[in-house]
Amino acid sequence: MKKLTFIFSFIILIGYCTTLHAQQSIDAGAIDNYLTSIYKKFSDNRHDYGGNYGEARDTILIRFQNTLAETLRKESFLNVKYDSLSEYMRIIASEDDKLKIISWDEFNGGTWHVYNSMYQYKVNNELAVGFLTTKTDDQYSTDHTEVYHYQIQLIDKDKYLAKAYGTHGSGKEFYVFRLLSFRDGVLKDCDSCFNGDDKFIYEISRGHDELIPQYNSETKEIAYHELEESYIDGDLDSPSGFMKATGKILKLRYENGAFIPLEK
């Protein structure tokens, strides 16, 4: 039965991809439902690393990524709303309707998550599509880009401030601000525009939502709590491994293409 199911799914996939290449008119809801069905199958098999009949998690994941990328590249599919898919992942768009970012969970190891994300950017009369993650040969990111993006702000002409979330366990979570622009044919992070860094990364203990950094679109400022090392029972020889807020608010303000620190 599993073999028959796989063969049937494979036939559907071939038909769908053939139709994509032909750029025929497809019902937007059907595309949304098909992408959702692939991701749901991946989620159901996310612990299957051995695989049966080629249906291991990685095979399904690659199918989802390829199908999503091919869909995003087609101008005729710009009317797809992704109502069903958005129930399983984060889909956001910029206010000028040029940039769309889709983020999903590829690895859930309890409190450790590895998120992946893909963008669609309208440039001239073409659609540019790519990943916003940086991965090594073993498929794990090393620079805090394995996050899901949940806010976009058009902060300057064709420059977008994206806010994202990630967690590597150990009772901590981190927030990332990225200033993205389309250069050299791809969407890129800025160069040293966050007080010398390409991204602003801020890690806090989980369960402290009051410490989540905030962006003010009117003043173009990122406000965040100053943190300091906390110690077990006040013993300076026993650091807890966690940070605590000092009560002071720090700010980065966007000026002339970069975020600069304001005076404390």
XYZ file of N, CA and C in Angstrom:
792
model
N 0.825 -1.206 0.000
C 0.000 0.000 0.000
C 0.866 1.266 0.000
N 1.958 1.267 0.798
C 2.842 2.429 0.842
C 3.461 2.672 -0.522
N 3.822 1.570 -1.220
C 4.441 1.725 -2.529
C 3.467 2.331 -3.521
N 2.215 1.870 -3.478
C 1.196 2.410 -4.370
C 0.947 3.884 -4.082
N 0.929 4.227 -2.791
C 0.728 5.621 -2.395
C 1.840 6.506 -2.928
N 3.073 6.016 -2.835
C 4.214 6.786 -3.327
C 4.132 6.975 -4.835
N 3.796 5.889 -5.562
C 3.696 5.975 -7.019
C 2.638 6.993 -7.421
N 1.494 6.951 -6.742
C 0.417 7.887 -7.036
C 0.859 9.330 -6.779
N 1.552 9.558 -5.639
C 2.038 10.904 -5.304
C 3.057 11.388 -6.326
N 3.887 10.445 -6.801
C 4.925 10.796 -7.762
C 4.305 11.217 -9.094
N 3.245 10.499 -9.486
C 2.549 10.843 -10.728
C 1.950 12.236 -10.633
N 1.340 12.549 -9.470
C 0.763 13.885 -9.257
C 1.855 14.951 -9.341
N 3.007 14.668 -8.716
C 4.106 15.625 -8.716
C 4.587 15.900 -10.132
N 4.733 14.824 -10.938
C 5.182 15.006 -12.318
C 4.196 15.871 -13.087
N 2.909 15.590 -12.905
C 1.883 16.365 -13.597
C 1.884 17.819 -13.187
N 2.069 18.054 -11.896
C 2.067 19.427 -11.384
C 3.258 20.207 -11.920
N 4.448 19.587 -11.855
C 5.649 20.275 -12.326
C 5.591 20.520 -13.833
N 5.055 19.566 -14.577
C 4.904 19.740 -16.018
C 4.017 20.936 -16.319
N 2.948 21.069 -15.541
C 2.035 22.193 -15.732
C 2.714 23.505 -15.374
N 3.542 23.478 -14.335
C 4.274 24.689 -13.967
C 5.164 25.144 -15.111
N 5.897 24.200 -15.703
C 6.800 24.547 -16.792
C 6.024 25.085 -17.985
N 4.833 24.568 -18.200
C 4.023 25.014 -19.323
C 3.368 26.360 -19.053
N 3.407 26.815 -17.753
C 2.843 28.084 -17.332
C 1.361 28.187 -17.690
N 0.664 27.086 -17.571
C -0.762 27.112 -17.805
C -1.458 27.734 -16.603
N -2.708 28.129 -16.819
C -3.492 28.720 -15.741
C -3.923 27.644 -14.763
N -3.528 27.799 -13.490
C -3.846 26.818 -12.455
C -4.639 27.514 -11.357
N -5.592 26.820 -10.813
C -6.356 27.365 -9.718
C -5.425 27.668 -8.550
N -5.476 28.919 -8.038
C -4.579 29.342 -6.962
C -4.767 28.491 -5.719
N -6.001 28.119 -5.434
C -6.264 27.288 -4.270
C -5.633 25.923 -4.379
N -5.589 25.389 -5.599
C -4.990 24.070 -5.806
C -3.491 24.110 -5.528
N -2.832 25.192 -5.936
C -1.397 25.331 -5.677
C -1.141 25.416 -4.180
N -1.931 26.249 -3.517
C -1.808 26.421 -2.073
C -2.007 25.084 -1.365
N -3.019 24.349 -1.736
C -3.312 23.063 -1.091
C -2.227 22.032 -1.384
N -1.669 22.072 -2.592
C -0.639 21.098 -2.934
C 0.635 21.341 -2.122
N 1.055 22.597 -2.025
C 2.230 22.918 -1.215
C 2.004 22.532 0.248
N 0.802 22.799 0.732
C 0.465 22.453 2.113
C 0.539 20.953 2.333
N 0.060 20.184 1.379
C 0.061 18.727 1.524
C 1.479 18.177 1.583
N 2.399 18.761 0.820
C 3.790 18.297 0.859
C 4.410 18.604 2.216
N 4.196 19.835 2.706
C 4.792 20.195 3.990
C 4.196 19.365 5.117
N 2.901 19.101 5.077
C 2.268 18.274 6.101
C 2.843 16.861 6.081
N 3.118 16.359 4.887
C 3.714 15.014 4.798
C 5.119 15.019 5.381
N 5.862 16.101 5.113
C 7.185 16.226 5.725
C 7.070 16.243 7.244
N 6.140 17.038 7.761
C 5.956 17.145 9.205
C 5.607 15.795 9.821
N 4.757 15.035 9.134
C 4.365 13.718 9.635
C 5.531 12.736 9.641
N 6.499 12.958 8.759
C 7.642 12.040 8.626
C 8.955 12.692 9.063
N 8.872 13.730 9.895
C 10.077 14.493 10.234
C 11.113 13.694 11.013
N 10.703 12.570 11.614
C 11.670 11.742 12.352
C 12.126 10.529 11.542
N 11.687 10.427 10.296
C 12.025 9.294 9.447
C 13.279 9.611 8.641
N 14.421 9.257 9.190
C 15.677 9.509 8.494
C 16.110 8.323 7.633
N 15.474 7.171 7.827
C 15.818 6.008 7.018
C 15.042 6.003 5.724
N 13.748 6.169 5.834
C 12.930 6.327 4.650
C 12.466 5.019 4.047
N 11.253 5.021 3.516
C 10.698 3.888 2.789
C 10.229 4.373 1.429
N 10.648 3.670 0.381
C 10.223 3.985 -0.983
C 10.528 5.444 -1.350
N 11.661 5.923 -0.861
C 12.070 7.280 -1.196
C 11.318 8.366 -0.468
N 10.528 8.022 0.547
C 9.721 9.023 1.236
C 10.342 9.469 2.558
N 11.662 9.383 2.687
C 12.336 9.887 3.884
C 12.123 11.384 3.992
N 12.257 11.912 5.207
C 11.975 13.325 5.454
C 12.736 14.254 4.509
N 14.006 13.984 4.246
C 14.792 14.877 3.413
C 14.289 14.902 1.978
N 13.836 13.751 1.493
C 13.292 13.692 0.140
C 12.047 14.554 0.022
N 11.176 14.467 1.012
C 9.947 15.257 0.996
C 10.278 16.735 1.155
N 11.246 17.042 2.009
C 11.623 18.432 2.253
C 12.161 19.077 0.982
N 13.007 18.348 0.263
C 13.553 18.871 -0.999
C 12.430 19.085 -2.002
N 11.461 18.173 -2.026
C 10.317 18.329 -2.918
C 9.563 19.607 -2.582
N 9.349 19.860 -1.293
C 8.647 21.079 -0.885
C 9.430 22.322 -1.306
N 10.719 22.343 -1.021
C 11.535 23.507 -1.356
C 11.530 23.784 -2.852
N 11.706 22.741 -3.651
C 11.752 22.911 -5.104
C 10.413 23.378 -5.665
N 9.325 22.807 -5.146
C 7.998 23.182 -5.633
C 7.661 24.610 -5.236
N 8.006 24.987 -4.003
C 7.768 26.352 -3.555
C 8.569 27.341 -4.398
N 9.842 27.050 -4.629
C 10.692 27.949 -5.417
C 10.156 28.100 -6.833
N 9.730 27.001 -7.436
C 9.216 27.065 -8.801
C 7.920 27.863 -8.859
N 7.098 27.719 -7.831
C 5.855 28.485 -7.770
C 6.137 29.978 -7.628
N 7.071 30.328 -6.753
C 7.376 31.738 -6.511
C 8.010 32.414 -7.726
N 8.647 31.636 -8.589
C 9.303 32.217 -9.766
C 8.328 32.570 -10.881
N 7.095 32.060 -10.811
C 6.129 32.261 -11.883
C 5.286 33.502 -11.636
N 5.384 34.470 -12.538
C 4.597 35.688 -12.393
C 3.104 35.398 -12.444
N 2.723 34.354 -13.188
C 1.304 34.004 -13.313
C 0.722 33.472 -12.005
N 1.590 33.172 -11.010
C 1.120 32.652 -9.728
C 1.165 33.701 -8.621
N 1.307 34.975 -8.991
C 1.382 36.029 -7.975
C 0.073 36.191 -7.209
N -1.013 35.662 -7.762
C -2.302 35.810 -7.088
C -2.544 34.728 -6.042
N -1.606 33.804 -5.880
C -1.760 32.760 -4.862
C -1.690 33.404 -3.483
N -2.685 33.159 -2.646
C -2.761 33.794 -1.325
C -2.109 32.958 -0.220
N -1.903 31.678 -0.458
C -1.290 30.784 0.526
C -2.055 30.767 1.843
N -3.375 30.791 1.763
C -4.194 30.769 2.975
C -3.997 29.486 3.767
N -3.910 28.357 3.074
C -3.727 27.073 3.752
C -2.296 26.917 4.262
N -1.330 27.264 3.423
C 0.076 27.115 3.797
C 0.434 27.993 4.987
N -0.182 29.159 5.084
C 0.134 30.094 6.170
C -0.298 29.577 7.535
N -1.096 28.515 7.565
C -1.465 27.910 8.841
C -0.323 27.082 9.416
N 0.671 26.766 8.595
C 1.779 25.907 9.017
C 3.123 26.632 9.018
N 3.165 27.846 8.484
C 4.415 28.595 8.438
C 4.113 30.091 8.372
N 5.173 30.879 8.498
C 5.007 32.337 8.513
C 5.211 32.886 7.107
N 4.231 33.646 6.601
C 4.322 34.262 5.283
C 4.041 35.752 5.453
N 5.027 36.583 5.135
C 4.882 38.025 5.329
C 5.259 38.748 4.036
N 4.750 39.968 3.892
C 5.028 40.765 2.699
C 5.299 42.207 3.107
N 6.100 42.892 2.319
C 6.428 44.293 2.587
C 5.279 45.191 2.139
N 5.252 46.390 2.674
C 4.156 47.309 2.372
C 4.159 47.781 0.930
N 5.316 47.738 0.249
C 5.353 48.115 -1.165
C 5.062 46.930 -2.074
N 4.792 45.758 -1.456
C 4.395 44.550 -2.174
C 5.494 44.002 -3.082
N 6.751 44.406 -2.832
C 7.850 43.885 -3.644
C 8.478 42.632 -3.037
N 8.492 42.565 -1.704
C 9.211 41.492 -1.019
C 8.255 40.601 -0.244
N 8.419 39.305 -0.427
C 7.667 38.311 0.343
C 8.665 37.331 0.945
N 8.461 36.981 2.221
C 9.333 36.023 2.904
C 8.474 34.917 3.500
N 8.860 33.676 3.222
C 8.180 32.505 3.765
C 9.167 31.744 4.642
N 8.779 31.489 5.890
C 9.657 30.802 6.846
C 8.963 29.560 7.386
N 9.716 28.465 7.527
C 9.135 27.221 8.025
C 10.132 26.477 8.911
N 9.615 25.549 9.684
C 10.415 24.763 10.623
C 10.899 23.490 9.930
N 12.223 23.267 9.913
C 12.775 22.061 9.301
C 13.289 21.064 10.326
N 13.483 21.526 11.547
C 13.989 20.623 12.585
C 13.480 21.088 13.937
N 12.785 20.217 14.618
C 12.259 20.526 15.939
C 12.820 19.519 16.918
N 13.905 19.909 17.579
C 14.538 19.023 18.548
C 14.157 19.414 19.956
N 12.856 19.512 20.206
C 12.413 19.970 21.516
C 12.468 21.482 21.566
N 13.457 22.016 22.266
C 13.594 23.473 22.352
C 14.595 24.017 21.341
N 15.156 23.165 20.513
C 16.083 23.601 19.455
C 15.339 23.538 18.131
N 15.270 24.659 17.442
C 14.596 24.700 16.151
C 15.571 25.157 15.067
N 15.432 24.585 13.889
C 16.145 25.052 12.712
C 15.089 25.491 11.706
N 14.972 26.784 11.523
C 14.020 27.328 10.566
C 14.726 27.615 9.248
N 13.969 27.531 8.176
C 14.487 27.912 6.872
C 13.567 28.973 6.300
N 14.045 29.756 5.354
C 13.221 30.815 4.791
C 13.606 31.078 3.343
N 12.601 31.426 2.567
C 12.780 31.727 1.159
C 12.122 33.075 0.867
N 12.712 33.831 -0.042
C 12.157 35.127 -0.396
C 11.753 35.159 -1.875
N 10.817 36.043 -2.154
C 10.447 36.396 -3.525
C 10.534 37.907 -3.623
N 11.308 38.394 -4.570
C 11.495 39.840 -4.703
C 11.209 40.262 -6.143
N 10.368 41.286 -6.292
C 10.027 41.807 -7.611
C 11.048 42.864 -8.000
N 11.825 42.579 -9.021
C 12.822 43.532 -9.490
C 12.607 43.736 -10.987
N 12.363 44.981 -11.363
C 12.026 45.309 -12.743
C 10.823 44.472 -13.173
N 10.963 43.675 -14.190
C 9.852 42.836 -14.648
C 10.099 41.366 -14.357
N 10.942 41.085 -13.376
C 11.277 39.705 -13.061
C 11.059 39.422 -11.580
N 11.025 38.132 -11.254
C 10.887 37.693 -9.873
C 12.165 36.977 -9.460
N 12.825 37.482 -8.426
C 14.022 36.834 -7.889
C 13.607 35.998 -6.684
N 14.104 34.770 -6.614
C 13.753 33.849 -5.533
C 15.030 33.230 -4.975
N 15.095 33.104 -3.658
C 16.264 32.483 -3.040
C 16.035 32.227 -1.559
N 17.057 31.663 -0.910
C 17.002 31.385 0.524
C 17.592 32.548 1.312
N 17.123 32.724 2.546
C 17.686 33.721 3.451
C 18.533 33.070 4.536
N 18.829 31.802 4.364
C 19.646 31.069 5.326
C 21.043 30.848 4.765
N 21.995 30.720 5.674
C 23.362 30.380 5.309
C 23.682 29.041 5.936
N 23.936 28.022 5.105
C 24.149 26.681 5.636
C 25.516 26.146 5.255
N 26.061 25.339 6.140
C 27.340 24.696 5.908
C 27.104 23.378 5.175
N 28.164 22.626 4.920
C 28.041 21.354 4.212
C 27.174 20.358 4.961
N 27.138 20.453 6.283
C 26.299 19.528 7.057
C 24.888 20.071 7.253
N 24.550 21.134 6.487
C 23.195 21.691 6.436
C 22.790 22.475 7.674
N 23.753 22.804 8.536
C 23.401 23.600 9.706
C 23.987 25.004 9.575
N 23.180 25.966 9.935
C 23.586 27.356 9.834
C 24.517 27.722 10.985
N 25.368 28.685 10.734
C 26.336 29.070 11.756
C 26.269 30.557 12.108
N 25.335 31.299 11.507
C 25.343 32.743 11.734
C 23.962 33.283 12.097
N 23.179 32.481 12.808
C 21.869 32.906 13.299
C 20.913 33.322 12.183
N 21.006 32.671 11.019
C 20.025 32.919 9.952
C 18.959 31.830 9.912
N 19.074 30.796 10.758
C 18.068 29.727 10.795
C 16.915 30.162 11.697
N 16.234 31.202 11.248
C 15.189 31.856 12.025
C 13.921 31.952 11.185
N 12.782 32.221 11.837
C 11.605 32.562 11.045
C 11.395 34.059 11.137
N 11.145 34.652 9.985
C 10.973 36.092 9.870
C 9.497 36.423 10.031
N 9.188 37.366 10.906
C 7.783 37.640 11.158
C 7.388 39.106 11.023
N 8.327 39.969 10.682
C 7.989 41.374 10.420
C 8.893 41.929 9.330
N 8.320 42.755 8.467
C 9.107 43.490 7.467
C 8.707 44.954 7.519
N 9.695 45.832 7.516
C 9.460 47.268 7.439
C 10.239 47.827 6.250
N 9.549 48.563 5.385
C 10.240 49.292 4.329
C 10.860 50.522 4.976
N 12.162 50.488 5.182
C 12.808 51.518 5.994
C 13.461 52.605 5.151
N 13.732 52.283 3.899
C 14.379 53.219 2.992
C 14.048 52.746 1.583
N 14.449 53.470 0.590
C 14.157 53.055 -0.785
C 14.774 51.687 -1.065
N 13.908 50.713 -1.295
C 14.333 49.334 -1.612
C 15.228 48.726 -0.531
N 15.051 49.188 0.712
C 15.747 48.590 1.852
C 14.710 48.171 2.882
N 14.858 46.956 3.388
C 13.832 46.372 4.246
C 14.444 45.897 5.556
N 13.824 46.312 6.650
C 14.233 45.841 7.965
C 13.357 44.641 8.320
N 13.963 43.482 8.453
C 13.228 42.261 8.786
C 13.567 41.841 10.205
N 12.540 41.470 10.965
C 12.712 41.005 12.332
C 12.414 39.510 12.369
N 13.264 38.749 13.069
C 13.124 37.295 13.069
C 13.364 36.725 14.461
N 12.949 35.472 14.619
C 13.054 34.768 15.907
C 13.722 33.409 15.692
N 14.512 32.988 16.697
C 15.107 31.653 16.658
C 15.420 31.173 18.063
N 15.685 29.885 18.199
C 16.063 29.336 19.511
C 16.954 28.119 19.326
N 17.982 28.039 20.136
C 18.902 26.898 20.140
C 18.827 26.148 21.465
N 17.695 26.270 22.132
C 17.531 25.541 23.386
C 18.239 26.206 24.541
N 18.526 25.397 25.561
C 19.243 25.874 26.766
C 18.510 27.015 27.458
N 17.193 27.075 27.307
C 16.422 28.099 27.990
C 16.531 29.477 27.393
N 17.049 29.576 26.154
C 17.268 30.881 25.549
C 16.600 30.967 24.184
N 16.349 32.204 23.757
C 15.860 32.483 22.415
C 16.564 33.739 21.929
N 16.570 33.932 20.627
C 17.240 35.121 20.117
C 16.392 35.785 19.031
N 16.603 37.081 18.903
C 15.907 37.897 17.918
C 16.944 38.532 17.004
N 16.612 38.576 15.730
C 17.557 39.062 14.728
C 16.889 40.156 13.897
N 17.577 41.264 13.745
C 17.163 42.312 12.811
C 18.132 42.283 11.631
N 17.566 42.279 10.422
C 18.377 42.245 9.207
C 17.938 43.387 8.291
N 18.890 44.109 7.746
C 18.602 45.149 6.764
C 18.901 44.556 5.397
N 17.850 44.256 4.652
C 17.968 43.519 3.398
C 17.788 44.437 2.195
N 18.579 44.182 1.156
C 18.415 44.891 -0.108
C 18.857 43.969 -1.238
N 18.353 44.239 -2.428
C 18.645 43.387 -3.581
C 19.878 43.921 -4.297
N 20.950 43.119 -4.240
C 22.215 43.515 -4.852
C 22.868 42.313 -5.505
N 23.490 42.544 -6.655
C 24.219 41.486 -7.365
C 23.325 40.279 -7.647
N 22.053 40.538 -7.897
C 21.146 39.473 -8.287
C 20.538 38.673 -7.167
N 20.823 39.040 -5.909
C 20.253 38.317 -4.766
C 19.901 39.303 -3.657
N 19.043 38.849 -2.755
C 18.705 39.654 -1.579
C 19.782 39.423 -0.522
N 20.398 40.506 -0.053
C 21.552 40.391 0.838
C 21.355 41.186 2.125
N 22.072 40.747 3.163
C 22.201 41.550 4.375
C 23.098 42.741 4.083
N 22.933 43.781 4.880
C 23.784 44.956 4.749
C 25.215 44.619 5.169
N 26.120 45.515 4.848
C 27.519 45.339 5.242
C 27.828 46.249 6.433
N 28.001 45.637 7.599
C 28.436 46.346 8.811
C 27.554 47.544 9.166
N 26.231 47.392 8.992
C 25.356 48.554 9.202
C 24.698 48.573 10.579
N 24.909 47.541 11.397
C 24.391 47.543 12.769
C 25.554 47.747 13.738
N 25.975 48.977 13.856
C 27.097 49.307 14.733
C 28.300 48.417 14.429
N 28.538 48.198 13.135
C 29.693 47.422 12.699
C 29.392 45.984 12.334
N 28.193 45.500 12.619
C 27.825 44.115 12.316
C 26.813 44.073 11.161
N 26.757 42.930 10.481
C 25.832 42.767 9.360
C 24.399 42.527 9.818
N 24.242 42.060 11.044
C 22.921 41.804 11.630
C 22.957 42.212 13.100
N 21.788 42.516 13.647
C 21.689 42.782 15.078
C 21.063 41.563 15.735
N 21.837 40.884 16.580
C 21.398 39.646 17.238
C 21.294 39.903 18.736
N 20.148 39.522 19.292
C 19.879 39.831 20.702
C 19.293 38.587 21.367
N 20.016 38.014 22.318
C 19.594 36.776 22.976
C 19.077 37.062 24.381
N 17.942 36.426 24.705
C 17.356 36.583 26.034
C 16.922 35.221 26.550
N 16.562 35.150 27.822
C 16.009 33.930 28.395
C 14.563 33.778 27.937
N 14.164 32.536 27.645
C 12.784 32.314 27.235
C 11.825 32.650 28.369
N 10.647 33.134 27.975
C 9.638 33.476 28.980
C 9.710 34.901 29.457
N 10.584 35.710 28.839
C 10.711 37.117 29.231
C 10.349 37.999 28.033
N 9.065 37.987 27.691
C 8.620 38.744 26.525
C 8.852 40.242 26.676
N 8.951 40.705 27.910
C 9.169 42.136 28.120
C 10.546 42.585 27.631
N 11.433 41.616 27.371
C 12.785 41.937 26.912
C 12.933 41.868 25.394
N 11.874 41.490 24.688
C 11.965 41.391 23.229
C 12.232 42.781 22.646
N 13.266 42.939 21.833
C 13.568 44.253 21.260
C 12.450 44.723 20.326
N 12.241 46.013 20.273
C 11.148 46.596 19.497
C 11.677 47.629 18.511
N 10.974 47.728 17.372
C 11.327 48.731 16.368
C 10.224 49.773 16.275
N 10.607 51.040 16.299
C 9.681 52.155 16.169
C 9.807 52.715 14.755
N 8.769 52.529 13.942
C 8.839 52.933 12.538
C 8.846 54.454 12.369
N 8.327 55.184 13.343
C 8.300 56.645 13.238
C 9.676 57.243 13.477
N 10.372 56.743 14.485
C 11.707 57.271 14.790
C 12.818 56.463 14.126
N 12.456 55.327 13.528
C 13.412 54.404 12.916
C 14.474 53.966 13.937
N 13.967 53.582 15.112
C 14.859 53.173 16.196
C 14.539 51.763 16.671
N 15.584 51.002 16.969
C 15.462 49.710 17.627
C 15.799 49.916 19.098
N 14.854 49.589 19.969
C 15.065 49.752 21.411
C 15.199 48.379 22.050
N 16.185 48.246 22.941
C 16.424 46.956 23.606
C 17.008 47.186 24.991
N 16.835 46.198 25.854
C 17.315 46.300 27.229
C 18.822 46.007 27.300
N 19.508 46.808 28.083
C 20.900 46.486 28.393
C 20.892 45.275 29.322
N 21.772 44.299 29.041
C 21.829 43.068 29.825
C 23.172 42.924 30.502
N 23.161 42.208 31.610
C 24.403 41.892 32.308
C 24.330 40.469 32.854
N 25.463 39.900 33.141
C 25.531 38.527 33.660
C 24.810 38.426 35.003
N 24.059 37.352 35.160
C 23.435 37.084 36.464
C 24.194 35.962 37.156
N 24.134 35.948 38.486
C 24.902 34.978 39.268
C 23.987 34.224 40.224
N 24.342 32.997 40.486
C 23.556 32.158 41.387
C 23.732 32.646 42.825
N 22.636 33.006 43.456
C 22.635 33.498 44.840
C 23.601 34.659 45.036
N 23.835 35.421 43.981
C 24.688 36.598 44.092
C 26.165 36.286 44.189
N 26.544 35.012 43.995
C 27.948 34.608 44.093
C 28.656 34.915 42.779
N 29.605 35.847 42.806
C 30.306 36.260 41.589
C 31.153 35.150 40.994
N 31.374 34.090 41.738
C 32.120 32.942 41.210
C 31.190 31.885 40.620
N 29.886 32.165 40.602
C 28.910 31.192 40.103
C 27.963 31.831 39.093
N 28.485 32.111 37.880
C 27.605 32.689 36.859
C 26.511 31.695 36.474
N 25.315 32.188 36.254
C 24.172 31.314 35.949
C 24.124 30.897 34.489
N 24.844 31.608 33.629
C 24.762 31.328 32.196
C 23.645 32.108 31.525
N 22.930 32.915 32.313
C 21.846 33.728 31.779
C 22.139 35.198 32.054
N 21.493 36.049 31.253
C 21.657 37.482 31.415
C 20.402 38.075 32.050
N 20.555 39.202 32.701
C 19.414 39.905 33.280
C 19.469 41.372 32.864
N 18.308 42.014 32.869
C 18.225 43.410 32.461
C 18.723 44.327 33.561
N 19.419 45.381 33.155
C 19.924 46.353 34.119
C 18.894 47.436 34.411
N 17.863 47.527 33.563
C 16.875 48.596 33.703
C 17.108 49.731 32.723
N 18.236 49.669 32.022
C 18.561 50.720 31.064
C 18.127 50.292 29.660
N 17.541 51.213 28.900
C 17.127 50.952 27.526
C 18.158 51.552 26.570
N 18.641 50.734 25.658
C 19.581 51.174 24.635
C 18.852 51.282 23.293
N 19.389 52.111 22.392
C 18.721 52.313 21.102
C 19.725 52.376 19.955
N 19.267 51.850 18.801
C 19.978 52.005 17.540
C 19.065 52.784 16.605
N 19.583 53.865 16.018
C 18.766 54.686 15.124
C 19.295 54.587 13.695
N 18.353 54.482 12.756
C 18.734 54.385 11.339
C 19.021 55.770 10.787
N 20.247 55.950 10.317
C 20.662 57.209 9.708
C 21.644 56.923 8.589
N 21.378 57.486 7.410
C 22.305 57.396 6.276
C 22.706 55.945 5.966
N 21.709 55.058 5.974
C 21.964 53.682 5.546
C 22.475 52.738 6.611
N 22.550 53.197 7.861
C 23.083 52.338 8.927
C 22.388 52.630 10.246
N 22.429 51.647 11.154
C 21.905 51.824 12.508
C 23.061 52.169 13.446
N 22.971 53.326 14.028
C 24.045 53.782 14.904
C 23.530 53.843 16.339
N 24.385 53.553 17.331
C 23.941 53.589 18.728
C 23.752 55.019 19.193
N 22.680 55.248 19.940
C 22.458 56.549 20.538
C 23.190 56.613 21.872
N 23.393 57.795 22.337
C 24.066 57.963 23.626
C 23.240 57.314 24.731
N 23.927 56.631 25.661
C 23.243 55.971 26.771
C 22.669 57.008 27.728
